[in-house]
XYZ file of C-alpha atoms in Angstrom:
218
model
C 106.659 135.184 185.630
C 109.154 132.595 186.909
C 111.693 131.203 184.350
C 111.198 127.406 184.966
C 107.287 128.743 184.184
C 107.972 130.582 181.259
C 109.931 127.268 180.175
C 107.035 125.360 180.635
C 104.864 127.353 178.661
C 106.500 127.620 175.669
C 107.112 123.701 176.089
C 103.284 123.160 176.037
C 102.893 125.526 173.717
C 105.600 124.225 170.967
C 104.069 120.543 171.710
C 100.380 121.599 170.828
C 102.275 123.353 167.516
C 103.788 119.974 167.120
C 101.023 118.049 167.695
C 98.205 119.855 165.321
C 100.838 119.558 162.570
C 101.224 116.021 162.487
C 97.727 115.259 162.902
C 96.803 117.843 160.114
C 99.395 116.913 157.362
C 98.827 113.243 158.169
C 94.443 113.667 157.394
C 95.105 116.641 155.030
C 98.310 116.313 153.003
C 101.308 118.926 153.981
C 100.312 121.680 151.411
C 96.404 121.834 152.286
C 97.293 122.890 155.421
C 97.744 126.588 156.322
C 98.823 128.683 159.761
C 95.547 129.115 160.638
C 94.268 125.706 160.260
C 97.386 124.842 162.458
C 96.490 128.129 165.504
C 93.044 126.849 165.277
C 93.920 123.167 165.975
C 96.961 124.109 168.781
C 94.408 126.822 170.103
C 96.995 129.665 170.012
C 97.154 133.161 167.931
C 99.093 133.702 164.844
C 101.682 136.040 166.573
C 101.897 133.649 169.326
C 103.161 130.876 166.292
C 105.020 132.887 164.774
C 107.267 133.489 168.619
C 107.736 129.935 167.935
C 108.280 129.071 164.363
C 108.754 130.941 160.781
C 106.337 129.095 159.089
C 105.182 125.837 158.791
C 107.832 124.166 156.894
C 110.042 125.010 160.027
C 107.494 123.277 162.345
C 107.638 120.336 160.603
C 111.643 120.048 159.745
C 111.545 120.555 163.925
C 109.155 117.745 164.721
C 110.759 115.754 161.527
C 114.188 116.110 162.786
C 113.665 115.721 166.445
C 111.960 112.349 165.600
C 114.539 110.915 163.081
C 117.433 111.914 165.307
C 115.803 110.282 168.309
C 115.095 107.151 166.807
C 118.092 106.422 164.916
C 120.044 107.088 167.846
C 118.483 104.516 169.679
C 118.913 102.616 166.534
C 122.087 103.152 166.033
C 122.932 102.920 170.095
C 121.327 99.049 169.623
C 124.445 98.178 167.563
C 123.085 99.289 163.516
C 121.797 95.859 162.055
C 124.006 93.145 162.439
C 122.499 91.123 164.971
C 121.653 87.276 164.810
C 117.937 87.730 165.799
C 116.911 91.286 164.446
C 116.300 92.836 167.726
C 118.038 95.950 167.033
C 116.490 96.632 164.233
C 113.377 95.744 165.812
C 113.904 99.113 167.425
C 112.893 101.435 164.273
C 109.727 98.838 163.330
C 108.843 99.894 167.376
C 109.578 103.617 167.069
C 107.528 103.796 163.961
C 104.458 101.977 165.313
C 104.747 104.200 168.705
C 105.130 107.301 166.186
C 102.467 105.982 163.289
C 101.122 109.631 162.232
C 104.348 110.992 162.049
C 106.394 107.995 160.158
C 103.591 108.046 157.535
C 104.199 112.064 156.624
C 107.662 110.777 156.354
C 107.351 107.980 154.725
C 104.590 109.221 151.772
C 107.561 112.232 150.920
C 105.659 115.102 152.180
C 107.161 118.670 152.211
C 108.992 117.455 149.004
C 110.728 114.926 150.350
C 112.887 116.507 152.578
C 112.085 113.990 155.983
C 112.255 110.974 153.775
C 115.531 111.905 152.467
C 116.794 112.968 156.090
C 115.682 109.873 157.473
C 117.387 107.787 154.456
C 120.635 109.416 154.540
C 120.937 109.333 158.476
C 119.260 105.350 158.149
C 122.229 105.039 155.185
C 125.328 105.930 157.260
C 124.199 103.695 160.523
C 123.633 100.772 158.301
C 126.989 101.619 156.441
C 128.838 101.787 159.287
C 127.440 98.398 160.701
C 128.093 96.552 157.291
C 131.730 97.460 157.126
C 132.401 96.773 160.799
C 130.857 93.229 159.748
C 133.355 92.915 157.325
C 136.155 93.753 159.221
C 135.298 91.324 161.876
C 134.777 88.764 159.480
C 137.925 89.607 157.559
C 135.567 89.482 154.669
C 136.277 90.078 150.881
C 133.078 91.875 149.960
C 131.871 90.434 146.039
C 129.766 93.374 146.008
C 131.433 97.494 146.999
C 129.732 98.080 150.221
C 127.611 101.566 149.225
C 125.715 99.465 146.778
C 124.959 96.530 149.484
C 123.977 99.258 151.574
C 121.664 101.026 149.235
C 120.402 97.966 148.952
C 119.730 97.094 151.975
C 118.013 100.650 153.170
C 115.624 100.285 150.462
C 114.190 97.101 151.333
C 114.126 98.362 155.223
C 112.189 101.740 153.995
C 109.770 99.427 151.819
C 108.731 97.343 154.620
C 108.912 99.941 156.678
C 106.487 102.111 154.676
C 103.962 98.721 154.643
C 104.740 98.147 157.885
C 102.913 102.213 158.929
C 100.481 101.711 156.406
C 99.125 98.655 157.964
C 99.231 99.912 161.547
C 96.580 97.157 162.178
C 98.571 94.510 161.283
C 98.664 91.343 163.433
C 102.768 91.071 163.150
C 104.830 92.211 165.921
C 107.486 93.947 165.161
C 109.657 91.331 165.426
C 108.288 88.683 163.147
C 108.373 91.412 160.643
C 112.089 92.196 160.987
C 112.737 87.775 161.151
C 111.034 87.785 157.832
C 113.184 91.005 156.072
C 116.308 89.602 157.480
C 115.841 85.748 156.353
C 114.654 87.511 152.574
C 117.747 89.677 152.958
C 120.278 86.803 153.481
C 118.697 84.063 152.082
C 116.943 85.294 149.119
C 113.378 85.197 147.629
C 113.294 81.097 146.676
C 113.576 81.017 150.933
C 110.860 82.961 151.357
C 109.561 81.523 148.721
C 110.100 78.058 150.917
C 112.089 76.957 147.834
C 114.718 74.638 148.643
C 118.219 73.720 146.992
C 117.421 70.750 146.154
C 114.323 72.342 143.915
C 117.188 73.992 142.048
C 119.351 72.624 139.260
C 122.458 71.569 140.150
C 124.755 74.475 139.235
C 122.117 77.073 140.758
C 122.156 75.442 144.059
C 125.702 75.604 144.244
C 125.790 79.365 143.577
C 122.753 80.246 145.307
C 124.664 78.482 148.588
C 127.656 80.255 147.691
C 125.624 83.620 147.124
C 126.425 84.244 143.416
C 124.511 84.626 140.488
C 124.037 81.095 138.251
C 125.764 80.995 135.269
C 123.379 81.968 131.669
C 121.641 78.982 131.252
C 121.967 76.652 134.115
């Protein structure tokens, strides 16, 4: 057999592998599923998944990681999060609609955990990165150290993230979703609230323009 054939094979081979396990640990939960629910699904033997992958905790870290790397490199290629109208973080609201099955195993912590935390520490250094170039640009004094903003910030893109996979049928693009967790993000909940300043006491208006907490009692 030819090499570019062989090549091919295995490729449609690994991709049916790929395939059954997302669809499987997404109806089933990861530990219901076994190697033989995953040959039966993929249509190949046990020897011939076992060519291919030690077990199925390897098949998923593969599809896991090729998915996470590939998206947050287009993420992170779009210029991390600091953009006036959310468009590059538009792109991981797009990848995980295009990639629902597979963001929800992440997502929900199966296999322990291990995706979600891959995904959150890869998601962590991008948005890291992006916030401290930000502040360098803006020769900004940060009031708050920068690895708590951006734990911060990850969490509240992983929350709506996780609503935004749950509710695949949602009628928000991906884009009003990421106008509304910016404006939150920046402005606060009494803006997405549709609270105004002037709704405010005096001293709280001031601060919550300046971005610091009111004083006890005002």
């Amino acid at each position: 057999m030819a090499t570019g054939e062989l090549d091919r094979r295995v490729r449609r081979t690994q991709a049916r592998l790929r395939a059954a396990i997302v669809e499987l640990v997404h109806d089933k939960g990861f530990q219901a599923v076994t190697v033989d629910h995953l040959c039966e699904r993929a249509d190949v033997t046990r020897a011939t998944f076992y060519v291919h992958f030690r077990d199925k905790e390897h098949l998923l870290s593969s599809v896991v990681d090729d998915l996470v790397d590939r998206c947050l490199d287009r993420f992170a290629a779009s210029g991390g999060t600091d953009d006036h109208r959310g468009e590059r973080l538009a792109v991981l609201f797009e990848e995980a609609r295009q990639h629902h099955q597979a963001f929800v195993i992440i997502l929900r912590g199966e296999a322990d955990g291990a995706a979600l935390r891959r995904l959150r520490a890869r998601l962590a250094g991008i948005v890291s990165d992006a916030l401290a170039d930000t502040a360098g640009h803006l020769h900004a004094d940060p009031r708050v150290p920068l690895d708590i903003v951006t734990h911060l910030l990850v969490g509240e893109i992983l929350g709506l993230l996780t609503w935004w996979v749950e509710h695949d049928d949602a009628e928000f693009d991906a884009h009003q979703v990421v106008t509304w967790l910016r404006g939150t993000s920046i402005y606060g909940r009494h803006w997405a609230l549709g609270v105004e300043d002037e709704r405010l006491s005096a001293p709280s208006a001031a601060a919550y323009r300046a971005g610091l907490p009111p004083k006890e009692g005002s």
